[in-house]
Amino acid sequence: MPMPRRLAAAALLAFAFAPLQAATLLVNARIHTMDPDNPQATALAWDDQGGLLAVGTTAELQAKYPGAAATDAHGATVIPGLIDAHGHVLGLGKIRSQADLVGADSKAEVLQRLKDFAAKLPKDVWLIGHGWDQNRWADKQFPSAGDLDEAFPDRPVFLERIDGHASWANTAAMKHAAKSLDGDWQPDGGRIVRVGKRATGILIDGAQALVADAVPPLTPAQTRDAYRRAFKELVAQGLTGVHDAGVSMNDFKVLQQMAKEGDIPLRLYEMADGNHGALEWLCMQGGQWIDASGRLRMHTVKLYMDGALGSRGAALLQDYSDDHGNRGILVTSPEDYRVAVDKAHRCGVQVATHAIGDRGNRMVLDTYQAVLGQEAAGDHRWRVEHAQIVALDDIPRFAKLHLIASMQPTHATSDMPWAAQRLGNERLKGAYAWQRFLHEQVPLAFGSDFPVESPDPMLGIYAAVTRQDLKGQPPGGWLSDQKVSRIQALAGFTRTAAYAAFMEREVGMLKQGMRADFVVLNADPLTISPRQIADLKPLSTWVDGKTVYRAGERADAAR
């Protein structure tokens, strides 16, 4: 029944004189909204739930919301909250309590750092470390258990390589393996490096678990503490969201409890860790789950196809240029991989697969095509994580299959000193090929793969626009035709990363109706010199209109 004319008029009159929703303002800012329809602004207004009410000029919003509480940015630059599309949150928190081997330029330096760290440990505790990289050393050769045994004859030592795809163990640690590592057998999806039939102490990809499974696991309380360490570091870098690439069910339960208690200061887009318990649980939820706070959700499974380039485990179509006869490792068998992808597809779960080598990427594309069939044209947003070395004729297939390339700019600048040795010049044409993907209109979501690389997104933006190291080398940039523009780089860490997580209506831009997630910076990344981008620091980080980090202030106080 239509509303009587008199009542309709009264309703319109009441609406016209209704008080505006209570607002909080940020004013006098230089705002890059990343909204193509309204790219620049000087002020934001949001409600007490953290939803953006308006984006415009300071004068407009102060007039629209008189008396509203306001924070004066004093001309500082504001961008949407930065999103790392591929990181490992618990891994970051864990390594902060381990021996830090990142940047060690020799085995001697590694050993000295280990001795310094071990001096603070109880006598019988494992010595765990992370971050060694033999490519930084003069001989560039894998180390051995013998290098560790003299300093640590009794204490088990287990050291993860920088990429997480190889580990270095001493003899005491190898004795804890469930079976002898000597002989001529090899585990599925991995390789034990041996001289003759004796294990050297280097374990690649799936072989790492043979010793890693003997390392005492974290308790739930230790897991929570590790997450808190990671959160503190991430928000201090200006990150308001992370796509967390692989979480077990037990660790996800810890996160669920933290979310329930309001103990997660940023948005976590969790990926189940392969075809295991977390995927089974996700399927029982109908393929997706989100916490009431909006800070924690799961809709994706993370799968592995191959290993990493640095440890020569990336699966290549032809031999490694510097290791003839080796074409890398398939971490997951094609049969098991197909089973997992089929299962995710049936459950309505987004698939994200680690693929680095050109053979690994092709096998992922072939499997996605076979499983999706006609549904490839739909809005599935399946992802390839890293997409690092891709045959040139496979790049257009990403677009045809409506895939997302989830890539990490600092991998290119970390790998450039030795990538040509691994691949030869011809294969480099499809390596770290950001512009080739963009030319095919493939969505490019950027991340860091922390703790493999630093979680600082400004280092990623700098690498994306320069393809140079922090010393400005090489001049003009490495494979410089693949550099991206500043706005393309920023989009990779904001709106495209949001799209890759089905969150483009919530975050990634500063726009009415979206969330008040933003970062206040000490300079403008779109106008300063390229080298200065790497040194940019957040003055404050905001999620849902609340500060979760402020420079010079403790993170828990800011929250």
XYZ file of C-alpha atoms in Angstrom:
559
model
C 0.000 0.000 0.000
C 1.476 3.432 -0.919
C 2.336 5.721 1.973
C -0.249 8.509 2.530
C 0.937 11.825 1.084
C 0.945 13.597 4.476
C 3.038 10.855 6.131
C 5.465 10.812 3.224
C 5.972 14.544 3.506
C 6.524 14.246 7.255
C 9.106 11.495 6.735
C 11.011 13.566 4.192
C 10.967 16.561 6.528
C 12.267 14.454 9.432
C 15.068 13.085 7.247
C 16.038 16.564 6.094
C 16.455 17.796 9.669
C 17.985 14.604 11.087
C 21.426 15.190 12.604
C 24.352 14.010 10.529
C 26.072 10.865 11.716
C 28.808 11.577 14.247
C 32.104 11.889 12.403
C 35.826 12.072 13.006
C 37.951 14.016 10.537
C 41.472 13.988 9.168
C 42.175 17.417 7.689
C 44.907 19.385 5.916
C 46.403 16.309 4.292
C 47.751 15.512 0.843
C 45.675 12.424 0.095
C 46.227 10.006 -2.771
C 42.967 8.084 -2.607
C 43.753 5.514 -5.363
C 40.136 6.073 -6.447
C 40.249 6.783 -10.205
C 37.071 8.883 -9.925
C 38.432 11.091 -7.141
C 42.234 10.685 -7.006
C 43.102 13.653 -4.772
C 41.651 14.997 -1.536
C 42.687 16.901 1.563
C 40.311 15.472 4.169
C 38.557 12.289 5.286
C 35.505 11.767 7.490
C 34.542 8.483 9.108
C 31.990 7.178 11.580
C 32.594 5.519 14.933
C 32.622 2.087 13.267
C 35.470 3.080 10.954
C 33.432 3.479 7.778
C 34.321 6.379 5.482
C 31.506 8.929 5.329
C 33.132 11.362 2.939
C 36.352 12.113 1.074
C 36.898 15.676 -0.075
C 38.468 19.000 0.802
C 39.117 20.189 4.329
C 36.705 23.115 3.885
C 33.921 20.859 2.574
C 34.151 18.314 5.335
C 34.547 20.823 8.159
C 31.416 22.573 6.898
C 29.537 19.272 6.554
C 30.534 18.044 10.015
C 30.784 21.103 12.263
C 32.217 20.389 15.669
C 33.572 16.982 14.653
C 36.776 15.851 16.308
C 39.637 16.331 13.870
C 43.254 15.312 13.469
C 45.358 17.875 11.622
C 47.819 16.194 9.225
C 49.739 19.451 8.775
C 50.241 18.781 5.070
C 51.502 15.206 5.445
C 50.845 12.671 2.685
C 48.110 10.081 3.194
C 47.632 6.904 1.153
C 45.292 3.933 1.551
C 46.435 1.334 4.028
C 49.122 -0.808 2.416
C 48.417 -4.498 1.856
C 51.107 -7.142 1.510
C 49.617 -9.723 -0.847
C 52.028 -12.486 0.196
C 53.669 -12.773 3.588
C 54.156 -15.263 6.402
C 52.972 -13.656 9.617
C 53.829 -16.359 12.125
C 57.160 -16.917 10.375
C 58.022 -13.251 10.889
C 57.169 -13.432 14.570
C 59.100 -16.650 15.056
C 62.358 -15.511 13.475
C 62.485 -12.489 15.758
C 63.304 -14.933 18.547
C 65.847 -16.884 16.437
C 69.425 -16.257 15.346
C 69.326 -13.638 12.594
C 71.612 -14.629 9.715
C 70.225 -12.232 7.109
C 72.955 -10.338 5.288
C 75.849 -12.490 6.562
C 78.546 -12.264 3.886
C 80.490 -15.404 4.836
C 80.254 -18.662 6.750
C 82.592 -17.124 9.316
C 80.113 -14.333 9.942
C 77.279 -16.858 10.245
C 79.242 -18.842 12.816
C 80.062 -15.752 14.853
C 76.428 -14.689 14.938
C 75.448 -18.205 16.013
C 78.018 -18.241 18.817
C 76.818 -14.860 20.074
C 73.209 -16.036 20.021
C 73.948 -19.426 21.610
C 75.673 -17.736 24.542
C 72.225 -16.579 25.710
C 70.531 -19.991 25.361
C 70.075 -22.725 27.952
C 72.493 -25.597 27.439
C 70.136 -28.204 25.925
C 67.958 -25.953 23.730
C 68.060 -26.247 19.937
C 69.809 -23.377 18.160
C 67.409 -22.202 15.460
C 68.355 -19.579 12.905
C 67.098 -18.030 9.703
C 68.335 -16.079 6.717
C 71.650 -17.519 5.470
C 72.275 -17.175 1.750
C 75.271 -18.836 0.137
C 74.907 -16.552 -2.888
C 76.357 -13.758 -0.723
C 79.529 -15.736 0.046
C 82.722 -15.731 -1.979
C 82.498 -19.386 -3.082
C 78.674 -19.358 -3.437
C 78.607 -23.049 -2.446
C 76.225 -24.745 -0.049
C 77.731 -25.177 3.440
C 77.835 -28.470 5.326
C 77.181 -29.959 8.750
C 80.927 -30.020 9.281
C 81.030 -26.223 9.164
C 78.804 -26.191 12.260
C 80.039 -29.244 14.122
C 83.287 -27.801 15.452
C 81.491 -24.932 17.179
C 78.400 -26.963 18.116
C 79.322 -30.640 18.565
C 76.439 -31.437 20.930
C 73.749 -28.748 20.564
C 71.349 -29.404 17.640
C 71.550 -26.562 15.114
C 68.928 -26.034 12.409
C 69.175 -23.016 10.103
C 66.613 -22.062 7.475
C 67.846 -20.504 4.257
C 66.637 -16.989 3.369
C 63.956 -18.316 0.978
C 62.641 -20.979 3.355
C 63.239 -23.654 0.718
C 66.431 -25.142 2.145
C 67.875 -25.740 5.597
C 71.327 -26.386 7.034
C 71.680 -28.810 9.948
C 74.584 -29.973 12.011
C 75.285 -33.607 12.852
C 73.620 -33.364 16.258
C 70.413 -32.141 14.620
C 70.474 -34.786 11.880
C 70.625 -37.492 14.546
C 67.092 -36.436 15.548
C 65.668 -37.342 12.115
C 63.199 -40.224 12.130
C 65.512 -42.241 9.855
C 69.105 -41.949 8.721
C 69.661 -39.253 6.109
C 72.526 -41.225 4.566
C 72.070 -43.636 1.665
C 70.625 -43.217 -1.802
C 66.932 -42.625 -1.046
C 65.172 -39.266 -1.452
C 61.976 -37.961 0.158
C 58.952 -36.957 -1.914
C 59.087 -33.333 -3.006
C 62.583 -32.708 -1.705
C 66.248 -33.521 -1.867
C 68.892 -34.500 0.665
C 72.215 -33.169 -0.599
C 74.870 -35.851 -0.254
C 78.512 -36.478 -1.061
C 78.534 -40.102 -2.064
C 75.933 -41.555 0.250
C 76.598 -39.280 3.215
C 74.221 -36.408 3.945
C 76.000 -33.053 3.934
C 73.503 -31.278 6.195
C 71.685 -29.413 3.403
C 68.009 -30.314 3.053
C 66.003 -28.866 0.178
C 62.234 -28.295 0.137
C 60.368 -31.413 1.298
C 63.503 -32.889 2.867
C 63.581 -30.138 5.502
C 60.777 -31.746 7.461
C 62.965 -34.772 8.197
C 64.785 -32.680 10.801
C 62.337 -29.784 11.290
C 59.718 -32.178 12.660
C 62.073 -32.931 15.557
C 62.301 -29.258 16.594
C 60.105 -28.686 19.667
C 56.898 -26.936 18.493
C 55.628 -23.657 19.873
C 52.998 -23.763 22.574
C 49.755 -21.810 21.927
C 51.032 -19.074 24.254
C 54.327 -18.873 22.350
C 52.397 -18.782 19.073
C 50.321 -15.869 20.336
C 53.450 -14.014 21.422
C 55.020 -14.592 17.991
C 51.928 -13.206 16.278
C 51.991 -10.146 18.500
C 55.639 -9.492 17.629
C 54.776 -9.738 13.949
C 51.714 -7.482 14.228
C 53.729 -4.792 15.977
C 56.328 -4.818 13.224
C 53.824 -4.907 10.370
C 51.694 -1.951 11.429
C 54.877 0.049 12.054
C 55.669 -0.459 8.363
C 52.311 0.995 7.298
C 50.678 -2.347 6.584
C 46.974 -2.514 7.366
C 46.478 -5.884 5.699
C 48.398 -9.063 4.910
C 47.552 -12.093 2.809
C 49.011 -14.766 5.087
C 50.302 -17.494 2.790
C 49.701 -20.733 4.655
C 48.298 -21.298 8.148
C 47.684 -24.567 9.982
C 44.412 -25.237 11.737
C 46.074 -25.080 15.151
C 47.619 -21.694 14.435
C 44.373 -20.428 12.924
C 42.574 -21.318 16.167
C 45.024 -19.056 18.010
C 44.204 -16.254 15.565
C 40.471 -16.817 16.004
C 40.822 -16.395 19.749
C 42.956 -13.277 19.280
C 40.359 -11.807 16.920
C 37.603 -12.550 19.424
C 39.581 -10.660 22.064
C 40.288 -7.686 19.781
C 43.987 -8.543 19.697
C 44.570 -8.268 15.919
C 45.386 -4.701 14.833
C 45.342 -5.276 11.041
C 43.387 -7.306 8.471
C 44.556 -10.880 7.916
C 43.494 -12.778 4.810
C 44.462 -16.309 5.745
C 45.285 -19.156 3.369
C 44.883 -22.751 4.516
C 48.205 -24.608 4.416
C 47.653 -27.139 1.668
C 45.345 -30.132 1.573
C 45.258 -30.603 5.328
C 43.038 -29.834 8.309
C 42.558 -26.116 7.659
C 41.260 -26.766 4.128
C 38.961 -29.488 5.442
C 37.568 -27.047 8.008
C 37.213 -24.300 5.404
C 35.234 -26.618 3.168
C 32.874 -27.298 6.069
C 32.321 -23.531 6.376
C 31.148 -23.359 2.766
C 34.495 -22.178 1.409
C 34.875 -18.946 3.330
C 34.856 -17.619 6.883
C 35.108 -14.145 8.364
C 35.321 -12.991 11.951
C 32.734 -10.464 13.124
C 35.459 -7.830 13.516
C 36.456 -8.053 9.856
C 40.091 -8.401 10.925
C 40.382 -12.149 10.221
C 39.073 -14.161 7.298
C 39.844 -17.271 5.288
C 38.774 -18.047 1.731
C 41.926 -19.487 0.153
C 44.174 -22.527 0.110
C 47.922 -22.141 -0.440
C 49.464 -24.953 -2.482
C 53.026 -25.573 -3.656
C 54.184 -26.665 -7.080
C 57.970 -26.236 -6.983
C 60.889 -24.945 -4.938
C 62.930 -21.740 -5.117
C 65.479 -20.410 -7.583
C 68.199 -19.658 -5.039
C 68.414 -23.283 -3.911
C 67.927 -24.552 -7.496
C 64.590 -26.101 -6.594
C 62.408 -24.035 -8.951
C 61.067 -26.407 -11.618
C 62.427 -25.457 -15.054
C 61.555 -26.642 -18.545
C 65.280 -26.970 -19.324
C 68.355 -27.571 -17.179
C 69.742 -24.923 -14.867
C 72.408 -23.018 -16.741
C 74.793 -23.463 -13.811
C 73.766 -27.028 -12.849
C 73.411 -29.255 -15.891
C 71.110 -32.227 -15.383
C 69.077 -30.403 -12.721
C 65.611 -29.079 -13.632
C 64.455 -28.420 -10.081
C 61.940 -30.056 -7.778
C 58.187 -30.617 -7.800
C 57.336 -30.113 -4.145
C 53.886 -31.607 -4.773
C 53.342 -34.463 -7.193
C 51.098 -33.577 -10.154
C 48.584 -36.192 -8.973
C 48.361 -34.860 -5.413
C 48.262 -31.296 -6.680
C 45.308 -32.068 -8.955
C 43.452 -33.702 -6.055
C 43.916 -30.596 -3.909
C 42.841 -28.193 -6.666
C 39.774 -30.308 -7.443
C 38.833 -30.332 -3.764
C 39.180 -26.561 -3.419
C 37.132 -26.060 -6.566
C 34.299 -28.234 -5.240
C 34.329 -26.295 -1.961
C 34.300 -22.842 -3.572
C 37.759 -22.054 -2.186
C 40.128 -19.675 -3.955
C 43.345 -21.434 -5.003
C 46.759 -19.766 -4.631
C 49.741 -21.791 -5.823
C 53.433 -21.154 -5.295
C 55.131 -21.437 -8.688
C 58.570 -20.020 -9.448
C 60.116 -21.889 -12.392
C 58.717 -21.877 -15.938
C 57.869 -25.585 -15.690
C 56.208 -25.059 -12.322
C 54.138 -22.173 -13.677
C 53.107 -24.125 -16.766
C 51.946 -27.075 -14.668
C 49.848 -24.729 -12.521
C 48.291 -23.122 -15.601
C 47.539 -26.521 -17.128
C 45.897 -27.743 -13.923
C 43.869 -24.564 -13.413
C 42.663 -24.759 -17.011
C 41.668 -28.418 -16.674
C 39.804 -27.910 -13.388
C 38.095 -24.595 -14.135
C 37.064 -25.441 -17.679
C 34.323 -23.034 -18.775
C 34.324 -21.481 -15.285
C 37.704 -19.895 -16.050
C 35.795 -16.870 -17.337
C 34.062 -16.443 -13.964
C 35.035 -14.425 -10.909
C 37.147 -17.105 -9.192
C 40.287 -14.943 -8.821
C 42.617 -17.916 -8.545
C 46.195 -16.850 -8.006
C 49.735 -17.794 -8.902
C 52.077 -16.856 -6.084
C 55.435 -15.527 -7.335
C 54.956 -16.262 -11.097
C 58.661 -15.595 -11.141
C 59.999 -17.250 -14.307
C 57.311 -17.770 -16.942
C 57.654 -18.861 -20.561
C 56.670 -15.898 -22.731
C 53.835 -17.748 -24.431
C 52.373 -18.653 -21.028
C 51.938 -15.068 -19.840
C 48.803 -14.450 -21.985
C 47.297 -17.598 -20.457
C 47.073 -15.797 -17.104
C 44.657 -13.341 -18.707
C 42.659 -16.015 -20.540
C 42.215 -17.934 -17.295
C 41.360 -14.743 -15.357
C 44.185 -15.327 -12.882
C 45.968 -12.973 -10.526
C 49.760 -12.762 -10.573
C 50.863 -12.293 -6.960
C 54.451 -11.070 -7.221
C 57.146 -9.643 -4.962
C 59.241 -6.759 -6.358
C 62.145 -7.195 -3.941
C 62.631 -10.776 -5.151
C 63.794 -9.313 -8.455
C 66.355 -7.012 -6.874
C 67.545 -9.691 -4.451
C 67.955 -12.283 -7.215
C 69.388 -10.066 -9.960
C 73.081 -10.594 -9.042
C 72.871 -14.324 -9.846
C 69.602 -14.994 -11.729
C 71.349 -14.954 -15.124
C 73.764 -17.635 -13.889
C 70.811 -19.872 -12.999
C 68.727 -19.168 -16.101
C 70.790 -17.739 -18.940
C 69.749 -14.555 -20.737
C 66.964 -16.038 -22.884
C 64.832 -17.210 -19.957
C 65.238 -13.857 -18.233
C 62.810 -12.376 -20.766
C 59.982 -13.985 -18.797
C 61.501 -13.409 -15.352
C 59.986 -10.909 -12.903
C 58.120 -9.641 -15.966
C 55.730 -7.141 -14.406
C 55.098 -5.036 -17.501
C 54.445 -8.106 -19.623
C 51.706 -9.151 -17.206
C 50.247 -5.641 -17.110
C 50.309 -5.493 -20.917
C 48.073 -8.574 -20.920
C 45.841 -6.855 -18.313
C 46.630 -9.446 -15.677
C 45.921 -8.060 -12.170
C 49.270 -7.636 -10.406
C 49.113 -7.900 -6.612
C 52.355 -6.980 -4.877
C 53.832 -8.299 -1.642
C 57.172 -9.088 -0.057
C 57.132 -12.767 0.957
C 58.363 -11.665 4.388
C 60.368 -12.872 6.248
C 62.192 -13.971 3.074
C 62.383 -10.238 2.329
C 61.784 -7.238 4.570
C 58.086 -6.529 5.215
C 58.687 -2.827 4.493
C 56.385 -2.069 1.519
C 58.383 1.029 0.631
C 61.280 -1.225 -0.322
C 58.878 -3.085 -2.598
C 57.618 0.109 -4.225
C 61.202 1.312 -4.710
C 62.219 -2.017 -6.282
C 59.168 -1.991 -8.556
C 59.822 1.478 -9.980
C 63.640 1.272 -10.216
C 64.673 -2.415 -10.366
C 67.807 -1.268 -8.581
C 69.441 -2.078 -5.249
C 69.740 0.535 -2.528
C 73.057 1.706 -4.011
C 71.336 2.552 -7.301
C 72.772 -0.437 -9.155
C 72.605 -1.328 -11.931
C 72.336 2.071 -13.658
C 68.917 2.415 -15.256
C 67.665 -0.736 -13.546
C 67.916 -4.479 -14.176
C 65.795 -5.598 -17.162
C 64.592 -2.021 -17.073
C 61.762 -2.449 -19.596
C 59.842 -4.269 -16.844
C 59.857 -1.347 -14.393
C 56.424 -0.072 -13.382
C 55.222 3.460 -12.723
C 54.808 4.772 -9.196
C 51.037 4.644 -9.407
C 51.187 1.069 -10.733
C 53.454 0.073 -7.861
C 51.190 1.726 -5.296
C 48.162 0.045 -6.858
C 49.855 -3.330 -6.446
C 50.089 -2.756 -2.701
C 46.577 -1.273 -2.351
C 43.607 -1.711 -4.661
C 44.873 -4.709 -6.656
C 45.960 -6.499 -3.491
C 42.464 -5.831 -2.133
C 40.942 -7.223 -5.335
C 43.049 -10.376 -4.986
C 41.313 -10.969 -1.630
C 37.754 -10.088 -2.800
C 37.991 -6.969 -0.603
C 37.945 -4.226 -3.231
C 34.668 -2.815 -1.850
C 36.181 -2.486 1.624
C 39.830 -1.480 1.348
C 42.532 -0.523 -1.136
C 41.056 2.922 -1.877
C 39.862 5.844 0.209
C 36.289 6.217 -0.916
C 32.898 6.813 0.689
C 31.481 3.560 2.035
C 34.868 1.850 2.401
C 36.966 1.393 5.523
C 39.065 4.134 7.064
C 42.339 2.243 6.652
C 45.146 4.633 5.778
C 48.768 5.566 6.358
C 50.199 9.008 7.094
C 53.689 9.320 5.585
C 56.592 11.691 6.146
C 56.866 12.448 2.392
C 55.018 11.854 -0.877
C 56.037 8.645 -2.689
C 54.673 10.001 -5.981
C 56.873 13.108 -6.047
C 60.117 12.511 -4.129
C 63.230 11.139 -5.814
C 63.101 7.380 -6.482
C 65.844 6.581 -3.977
C 63.982 8.435 -1.221
C 61.009 6.091 -1.585
C 62.976 3.315 0.108
C 63.488 5.511 3.176
C 59.855 6.610 3.604
C 58.428 5.955 7.068
C 54.887 6.032 8.409
C 54.045 8.754 10.880
C 50.936 6.781 11.782
C 48.911 3.785 10.631
C 45.124 3.670 10.938
C 42.691 0.751 10.732
C 38.941 1.302 11.011
C 39.636 4.947 11.824
C 41.796 4.113 14.858
C 45.548 4.517 15.169
C 47.289 1.163 15.437
C 50.740 2.706 15.147
C 52.134 6.150 15.773
C 55.822 6.953 15.373
C 57.471 7.196 18.762
C 54.561 5.523 20.537
C 54.262 1.921 21.709
C 52.039 -0.166 19.410
C 49.838 -1.448 22.248
C 49.290 2.119 23.477
C 48.314 3.232 19.961
C 45.809 0.404 19.674
